């Protein structure tokens, strides 16, 4: 791998603490070992308390935990601090908690200082990681340009999000088979089901007359709400009991949502390989540091990842980040180069994925399947595939 690629694949220093903390939480849960967790959330303090002399004093007060053998201390993006200690470190952590309380106003301390236990409160500890990453997501949303005359306002979006809680989304899901298809249509084999929500149809129901594309930040927020709803649906006992291999597209931020963490806490280890998390190439490129952390967490928990790209060219752009993906999903269109063109041959070399790891979606016409076969692809998704009868 080139030096540039190695640099692109490396986690930023400020995210290393979040990775190490997520690993420590995972290990404690997996082993069933009891741990005490002390959290100091600078992000929950008034702005004046997060900077300057008072903030420095709080960090100095925390410093003894960094040199205590029975305690591991972590710094999260945004400055929040987390300490995990063995049960015999309870006195040190309780002493630290009292010091922090004495340095803050009572109402501030209640919001910013927390003592939790693992593995019982693992989701609450992971929420600290999610909150710290939320700052990254918020900064990302701020970079999205929006026109002055927005067709969707905050009140309309809030109403739509409330509607998602009770709406029957099953009618908005598109379920398609992903099948292995050899040239000539022989040996068709079902690999998994692809399930994704039709955003345009949901918007028509919940935001009639509004064009969500005019407000990118709101669109992102609505899609994250849809992600959370789908994750909640999958976590239902009947769904988990009958679960087959399923590909589910998600926003990167959704992997740190409370809904994903709840699903992760109840889905058996043996079932996690059945859930393929699809991440969009544009989403990955927009927040590469957040993606690298999400990839590390998801892979450590046993899930498979799929990179979703609107074109093979988009897939090659993120080649330096593709190491952790199990599958690549391309969406065929008329704009693809010819099946027998030099461009297609060159793209096949650059993608360098085995046939069993690449899916060509949008296989609604014979031209799409012909292109895929010429490019060495054998897994397809689309209307033509729906008409196939898999052998298994």
PDB file of C-alpha atoms in Angstrom, residues 17-224:
ATOM      1  CA  UNK A  17      -9.440   6.903  22.317  1.00  0.00           C
ATOM      2  CA  UNK A  18     -12.920   6.126  21.023  1.00  0.00           C
ATOM      3  CA  UNK A  19     -11.639   2.989  19.269  1.00  0.00           C
ATOM      4  CA  UNK A  20      -9.791   1.797  22.382  1.00  0.00           C
ATOM      5  CA  UNK A  21     -12.845   2.458  24.553  1.00  0.00           C
ATOM      6  CA  UNK A  22     -15.189   0.568  22.228  1.00  0.00           C
ATOM      7  CA  UNK A  23     -12.765  -2.378  22.313  1.00  0.00           C
ATOM      8  CA  UNK A  24     -12.624  -2.322  26.111  1.00  0.00           C
ATOM      9  CA  UNK A  25     -16.431  -2.265  26.315  1.00  0.00           C
ATOM     10  CA  UNK A  26     -16.685  -5.125  23.823  1.00  0.00           C
ATOM     11  CA  UNK A  27     -14.181  -7.227  25.776  1.00  0.00           C
ATOM     12  CA  UNK A  28     -15.907  -6.625  29.107  1.00  0.00           C
ATOM     13  CA  UNK A  29     -19.275  -7.596  27.640  1.00  0.00           C
ATOM     14  CA  UNK A  30     -17.892 -10.664  25.862  1.00  0.00           C
ATOM     15  CA  UNK A  31     -16.133 -11.937  29.002  1.00  0.00           C
ATOM     16  CA  UNK A  32     -18.928 -10.940  31.368  1.00  0.00           C
ATOM     17  CA  UNK A  33     -16.394  -9.185  33.601  1.00  0.00           C
ATOM     18  CA  UNK A  34     -17.546  -6.411  35.913  1.00  0.00           C
ATOM     19  CA  UNK A  35     -15.986  -2.992  35.377  1.00  0.00           C
ATOM     20  CA  UNK A  36     -16.658   0.425  36.905  1.00  0.00           C
ATOM     21  CA  UNK A  37     -16.826   3.349  34.501  1.00  0.00           C
ATOM     22  CA  UNK A  38     -16.417   7.020  35.391  1.00  0.00           C
ATOM     23  CA  UNK A  39     -17.346   9.561  32.714  1.00  0.00           C
ATOM     24  CA  UNK A  40     -16.603  13.291  32.644  1.00  0.00           C
ATOM     25  CA  UNK A  41     -18.599  14.839  29.816  1.00  0.00           C
ATOM     26  CA  UNK A  42     -17.202  18.251  28.960  1.00  0.00           C
ATOM     27  CA  UNK A  43     -19.776  18.335  26.155  1.00  0.00           C
ATOM     28  CA  UNK A  44     -22.558  18.456  28.788  1.00  0.00           C
ATOM     29  CA  UNK A  45     -21.089  21.504  30.541  1.00  0.00           C
ATOM     30  CA  UNK A  46     -21.925  25.132  29.749  1.00  0.00           C
ATOM     31  CA  UNK A  47     -19.585  26.542  27.125  1.00  0.00           C
ATOM     32  CA  UNK A  48     -17.750  28.657  29.701  1.00  0.00           C
ATOM     33  CA  UNK A  49     -16.815  25.520  31.641  1.00  0.00           C
ATOM     34  CA  UNK A  50     -15.398  23.649  28.621  1.00  0.00           C
ATOM     35  CA  UNK A  51     -12.477  25.999  28.104  1.00  0.00           C
ATOM     36  CA  UNK A  52     -10.098  28.121  30.113  1.00  0.00           C
ATOM     37  CA  UNK A  53      -8.875  27.745  33.697  1.00  0.00           C
ATOM     38  CA  UNK A  54     -11.823  25.713  35.035  1.00  0.00           C
ATOM     39  CA  UNK A  55     -11.498  23.137  32.266  1.00  0.00           C
ATOM     40  CA  UNK A  56      -7.746  22.839  32.889  1.00  0.00           C
ATOM     41  CA  UNK A  57      -8.376  22.288  36.596  1.00  0.00           C
ATOM     42  CA  UNK A  58     -10.853  19.508  35.809  1.00  0.00           C
ATOM     43  CA  UNK A  59      -8.313  17.808  33.556  1.00  0.00           C
ATOM     44  CA  UNK A  60      -5.617  18.141  36.211  1.00  0.00           C
ATOM     45  CA  UNK A  61      -7.967  16.580  38.747  1.00  0.00           C
ATOM     46  CA  UNK A  62      -8.453  13.657  36.351  1.00  0.00           C
ATOM     47  CA  UNK A  63      -4.699  13.167  35.853  1.00  0.00           C
ATOM     48  CA  UNK A  64      -4.130  10.719  38.800  1.00  0.00           C
ATOM     49  CA  UNK A  65      -6.361   8.169  37.010  1.00  0.00           C
ATOM     50  CA  UNK A  66      -3.889   8.120  34.107  1.00  0.00           C
ATOM     51  CA  UNK A  67      -1.204   6.685  36.398  1.00  0.00           C
ATOM     52  CA  UNK A  68      -3.365   4.198  38.328  1.00  0.00           C
ATOM     53  CA  UNK A  69      -2.536   0.620  37.307  1.00  0.00           C
ATOM     54  CA  UNK A  70      -6.057  -0.672  37.928  1.00  0.00           C
ATOM     55  CA  UNK A  71      -7.664   2.010  35.746  1.00  0.00           C
ATOM     56  CA  UNK A  72      -7.601   2.701  31.993  1.00  0.00           C
ATOM     57  CA  UNK A  73      -8.338   6.266  30.931  1.00  0.00           C
ATOM     58  CA  UNK A  74      -9.621   7.333  27.500  1.00  0.00           C
ATOM     59  CA  UNK A  75      -9.981  10.730  25.825  1.00  0.00           C
ATOM     60  CA  UNK A  76     -12.778  10.976  23.268  1.00  0.00           C
ATOM     61  CA  UNK A  77     -13.225  13.361  20.317  1.00  0.00           C
ATOM     62  CA  UNK A  78     -14.478  16.623  21.764  1.00  0.00           C
ATOM     63  CA  UNK A  79     -12.540  16.197  25.016  1.00  0.00           C
ATOM     64  CA  UNK A  80     -14.811  13.928  27.074  1.00  0.00           C
ATOM     65  CA  UNK A  81     -12.933  11.630  29.485  1.00  0.00           C
ATOM     66  CA  UNK A  82     -13.760   8.037  30.414  1.00  0.00           C
ATOM     67  CA  UNK A  83     -12.059   5.785  32.979  1.00  0.00           C
ATOM     68  CA  UNK A  84     -12.648   2.029  33.251  1.00  0.00           C
ATOM     69  CA  UNK A  85     -11.460   0.311  36.424  1.00  0.00           C
ATOM     70  CA  UNK A  86     -11.463  -3.142  37.984  1.00  0.00           C
ATOM     71  CA  UNK A  87     -13.837  -3.659  40.927  1.00  0.00           C
ATOM     72  CA  UNK A  88     -10.890  -3.188  43.320  1.00  0.00           C
ATOM     73  CA  UNK A  89     -10.426   0.308  41.862  1.00  0.00           C
ATOM     74  CA  UNK A  90     -13.812   1.440  43.157  1.00  0.00           C
ATOM     75  CA  UNK A  91     -12.281   3.586  45.906  1.00  0.00           C
ATOM     76  CA  UNK A  92     -10.071   5.485  43.446  1.00  0.00           C
ATOM     77  CA  UNK A  93     -12.947   6.091  41.031  1.00  0.00           C
ATOM     78  CA  UNK A  94     -15.356   7.121  43.793  1.00  0.00           C
ATOM     79  CA  UNK A  95     -12.741   9.510  45.198  1.00  0.00           C
ATOM     80  CA  UNK A  96     -12.323  11.037  41.742  1.00  0.00           C
ATOM     81  CA  UNK A  97     -16.076  11.343  41.319  1.00  0.00           C
ATOM     82  CA  UNK A  98     -16.356  13.290  44.577  1.00  0.00           C
ATOM     83  CA  UNK A  99     -13.533  15.630  43.559  1.00  0.00           C
ATOM     84  CA  UNK A 100     -15.208  16.379  40.230  1.00  0.00           C
ATOM     85  CA  UNK A 101     -18.552  16.993  41.956  1.00  0.00           C
ATOM     86  CA  UNK A 102     -16.887  19.449  44.342  1.00  0.00           C
ATOM     87  CA  UNK A 103     -15.453  21.431  41.422  1.00  0.00           C
ATOM     88  CA  UNK A 104     -18.787  21.897  39.663  1.00  0.00           C
ATOM     89  CA  UNK A 105     -22.164  23.345  40.480  1.00  0.00           C
ATOM     90  CA  UNK A 106     -24.575  20.560  41.568  1.00  0.00           C
ATOM     91  CA  UNK A 107     -26.744  20.770  38.451  1.00  0.00           C
ATOM     92  CA  UNK A 108     -23.620  20.774  36.247  1.00  0.00           C
ATOM     93  CA  UNK A 109     -22.142  17.763  38.016  1.00  0.00           C
ATOM     94  CA  UNK A 110     -25.371  15.782  37.626  1.00  0.00           C
ATOM     95  CA  UNK A 111     -25.217  16.253  33.859  1.00  0.00           C
ATOM     96  CA  UNK A 112     -21.492  15.846  33.337  1.00  0.00           C
ATOM     97  CA  UNK A 113     -20.246  13.257  35.855  1.00  0.00           C
ATOM     98  CA  UNK A 114     -21.529   9.671  35.705  1.00  0.00           C
ATOM     99  CA  UNK A 115     -20.572   6.387  37.361  1.00  0.00           C
ATOM    100  CA  UNK A 116     -21.713   3.287  35.444  1.00  0.00           C
ATOM    101  CA  UNK A 117     -21.084  -0.446  35.434  1.00  0.00           C
ATOM    102  CA  UNK A 118     -20.117  -2.934  32.762  1.00  0.00           C
ATOM    103  CA  UNK A 119     -21.434  -5.131  31.298  1.00  0.00           C
ATOM    104  CA  UNK A 120     -24.896  -4.118  32.561  1.00  0.00           C
ATOM    105  CA  UNK A 121     -24.740  -0.535  31.262  1.00  0.00           C
ATOM    106  CA  UNK A 122     -22.616  -1.094  28.157  1.00  0.00           C
ATOM    107  CA  UNK A 123     -25.112   0.714  25.919  1.00  0.00           C
ATOM    108  CA  UNK A 124     -24.967   3.813  28.136  1.00  0.00           C
ATOM    109  CA  UNK A 125     -21.164   3.837  27.998  1.00  0.00           C
ATOM    110  CA  UNK A 126     -21.213   3.417  24.218  1.00  0.00           C
ATOM    111  CA  UNK A 127     -23.584   6.375  24.092  1.00  0.00           C
ATOM    112  CA  UNK A 128     -20.663   8.487  25.302  1.00  0.00           C
ATOM    113  CA  UNK A 129     -18.752   7.408  22.213  1.00  0.00           C
ATOM    114  CA  UNK A 130     -21.783   8.171  20.062  1.00  0.00           C
ATOM    115  CA  UNK A 131     -22.126  11.640  21.594  1.00  0.00           C
ATOM    116  CA  UNK A 132     -18.462  12.424  20.967  1.00  0.00           C
ATOM    117  CA  UNK A 133     -18.804  11.331  17.352  1.00  0.00           C
ATOM    118  CA  UNK A 134     -21.989  13.354  17.073  1.00  0.00           C
ATOM    119  CA  UNK A 135     -19.819  16.443  17.162  1.00  0.00           C
ATOM    120  CA  UNK A 136     -18.096  15.216  14.002  1.00  0.00           C
ATOM    121  CA  UNK A 137     -21.461  14.563  12.386  1.00  0.00           C
ATOM    122  CA  UNK A 138     -22.699  18.012  13.374  1.00  0.00           C
ATOM    123  CA  UNK A 139     -19.653  19.670  11.830  1.00  0.00           C
ATOM    124  CA  UNK A 140     -20.242  17.651   8.691  1.00  0.00           C
ATOM    125  CA  UNK A 141     -23.876  18.788   8.508  1.00  0.00           C
ATOM    126  CA  UNK A 142     -22.788  22.410   8.839  1.00  0.00           C
ATOM    127  CA  UNK A 143     -20.785  22.097   5.621  1.00  0.00           C
ATOM    128  CA  UNK A 144     -23.863  21.177   3.606  1.00  0.00           C
ATOM    129  CA  UNK A 145     -25.004  24.184   1.635  1.00  0.00           C
ATOM    130  CA  UNK A 146     -28.701  24.905   1.625  1.00  0.00           C
ATOM    131  CA  UNK A 147     -30.645  27.395  -0.494  1.00  0.00           C
ATOM    132  CA  UNK A 148     -32.090  30.428   1.241  1.00  0.00           C
ATOM    133  CA  UNK A 149     -35.668  29.417   0.406  1.00  0.00           C
ATOM    134  CA  UNK A 150     -35.912  25.973   1.939  1.00  0.00           C
ATOM    135  CA  UNK A 151     -38.985  23.952   1.110  1.00  0.00           C
ATOM    136  CA  UNK A 152     -38.696  21.879   4.280  1.00  0.00           C
ATOM    137  CA  UNK A 153     -38.465  23.684   7.602  1.00  0.00           C
ATOM    138  CA  UNK A 154     -37.495  22.328  11.016  1.00  0.00           C
ATOM    139  CA  UNK A 155     -41.104  21.999  12.166  1.00  0.00           C
ATOM    140  CA  UNK A 156     -42.049  19.929   9.113  1.00  0.00           C
ATOM    141  CA  UNK A 157     -39.059  17.663   9.588  1.00  0.00           C
ATOM    142  CA  UNK A 158     -39.812  17.179  13.299  1.00  0.00           C
ATOM    143  CA  UNK A 159     -43.364  16.217  12.358  1.00  0.00           C
ATOM    144  CA  UNK A 160     -42.054  13.733   9.792  1.00  0.00           C
ATOM    145  CA  UNK A 161     -39.711  12.176  12.331  1.00  0.00           C
ATOM    146  CA  UNK A 162     -42.598  11.722  14.753  1.00  0.00           C
ATOM    147  CA  UNK A 163     -44.590  10.132  11.964  1.00  0.00           C
ATOM    148  CA  UNK A 164     -41.804   7.617  11.344  1.00  0.00           C
ATOM    149  CA  UNK A 165     -42.266   6.234  14.845  1.00  0.00           C
ATOM    150  CA  UNK A 166     -45.784   4.958  14.146  1.00  0.00           C
ATOM    151  CA  UNK A 167     -45.935   4.728  10.348  1.00  0.00           C
ATOM    152  CA  UNK A 168     -46.101   1.320   8.684  1.00  0.00           C
ATOM    153  CA  UNK A 169     -42.897   1.451   6.674  1.00  0.00           C
ATOM    154  CA  UNK A 170     -43.249  -2.035   5.223  1.00  0.00           C
ATOM    155  CA  UNK A 171     -45.033  -0.647   2.175  1.00  0.00           C
ATOM    156  CA  UNK A 172     -42.018   1.615   1.493  1.00  0.00           C
ATOM    157  CA  UNK A 173     -39.423  -1.149   1.639  1.00  0.00           C
ATOM    158  CA  UNK A 174     -38.031  -2.601  -1.558  1.00  0.00           C
ATOM    159  CA  UNK A 175     -36.913  -6.179  -1.064  1.00  0.00           C
ATOM    160  CA  UNK A 176     -34.873  -7.704  -3.859  1.00  0.00           C
ATOM    161  CA  UNK A 177     -32.910 -10.912  -4.195  1.00  0.00           C
ATOM    162  CA  UNK A 178     -29.174 -10.859  -4.758  1.00  0.00           C
ATOM    163  CA  UNK A 179     -28.387 -13.927  -6.849  1.00  0.00           C
ATOM    164  CA  UNK A 180     -25.441 -15.613  -8.501  1.00  0.00           C
ATOM    165  CA  UNK A 181     -26.092 -15.802 -12.218  1.00  0.00           C
ATOM    166  CA  UNK A 182     -23.743 -17.545 -14.633  1.00  0.00           C
ATOM    167  CA  UNK A 183     -23.667 -16.618 -18.353  1.00  0.00           C
ATOM    168  CA  UNK A 184     -26.568 -18.415 -19.994  1.00  0.00           C
ATOM    169  CA  UNK A 185     -28.690 -18.080 -16.853  1.00  0.00           C
ATOM    170  CA  UNK A 186     -27.597 -21.419 -15.381  1.00  0.00           C
ATOM    171  CA  UNK A 187     -26.782 -22.257 -11.758  1.00  0.00           C
ATOM    172  CA  UNK A 188     -28.780 -19.381 -10.285  1.00  0.00           C
ATOM    173  CA  UNK A 189     -28.238 -19.230  -6.513  1.00  0.00           C
ATOM    174  CA  UNK A 190     -29.774 -16.920  -3.919  1.00  0.00           C
ATOM    175  CA  UNK A 191     -27.155 -15.166  -1.769  1.00  0.00           C
ATOM    176  CA  UNK A 192     -29.162 -12.683   0.300  1.00  0.00           C
ATOM    177  CA  UNK A 193     -32.042 -10.220   0.388  1.00  0.00           C
ATOM    178  CA  UNK A 194     -31.458  -6.503  -0.131  1.00  0.00           C
ATOM    179  CA  UNK A 195     -33.862  -4.316   1.840  1.00  0.00           C
ATOM    180  CA  UNK A 196     -33.964  -0.544   1.482  1.00  0.00           C
ATOM    181  CA  UNK A 197     -36.510   2.205   2.025  1.00  0.00           C
ATOM    182  CA  UNK A 198     -37.714   4.388  -0.842  1.00  0.00           C
ATOM    183  CA  UNK A 199     -36.967   7.873   0.480  1.00  0.00           C
ATOM    184  CA  UNK A 200     -39.012   9.647  -2.195  1.00  0.00           C
ATOM    185  CA  UNK A 201     -42.155   7.665  -1.332  1.00  0.00           C
ATOM    186  CA  UNK A 202     -41.703   8.203   2.403  1.00  0.00           C
ATOM    187  CA  UNK A 203     -41.310  11.937   1.799  1.00  0.00           C
ATOM    188  CA  UNK A 204     -44.496  12.006  -0.274  1.00  0.00           C
ATOM    189  CA  UNK A 205     -46.364  10.428   2.637  1.00  0.00           C
ATOM    190  CA  UNK A 206     -44.801  12.361   5.530  1.00  0.00           C
ATOM    191  CA  UNK A 207     -43.811  15.620   3.783  1.00  0.00           C
ATOM    192  CA  UNK A 208     -46.386  16.074   1.006  1.00  0.00           C
ATOM    193  CA  UNK A 209     -45.478  18.797  -1.460  1.00  0.00           C
ATOM    194  CA  UNK A 210     -41.940  19.231  -0.105  1.00  0.00           C
ATOM    195  CA  UNK A 211     -38.744  18.656  -2.053  1.00  0.00           C
ATOM    196  CA  UNK A 212     -36.316  17.141   0.452  1.00  0.00           C
ATOM    197  CA  UNK A 213     -33.481  17.367  -2.092  1.00  0.00           C
ATOM    198  CA  UNK A 214     -33.437  21.150  -1.623  1.00  0.00           C
ATOM    199  CA  UNK A 215     -32.329  20.736   2.008  1.00  0.00           C
ATOM    200  CA  UNK A 216     -29.395  18.288   2.156  1.00  0.00           C
ATOM    201  CA  UNK A 217     -28.886  18.535   5.916  1.00  0.00           C
ATOM    202  CA  UNK A 218     -32.564  17.772   6.555  1.00  0.00           C
ATOM    203  CA  UNK A 219     -32.403  14.897   4.077  1.00  0.00           C
ATOM    204  CA  UNK A 220     -29.488  13.407   6.009  1.00  0.00           C
ATOM    205  CA  UNK A 221     -31.381  13.747   9.266  1.00  0.00           C
ATOM    206  CA  UNK A 222     -34.502  12.134   7.834  1.00  0.00           C
ATOM    207  CA  UNK A 223     -32.500   9.236   6.389  1.00  0.00           C
ATOM    208  CA  UNK A 224     -30.870   8.671   9.770  1.00  0.00           C
TER     209      UNK A 224
END
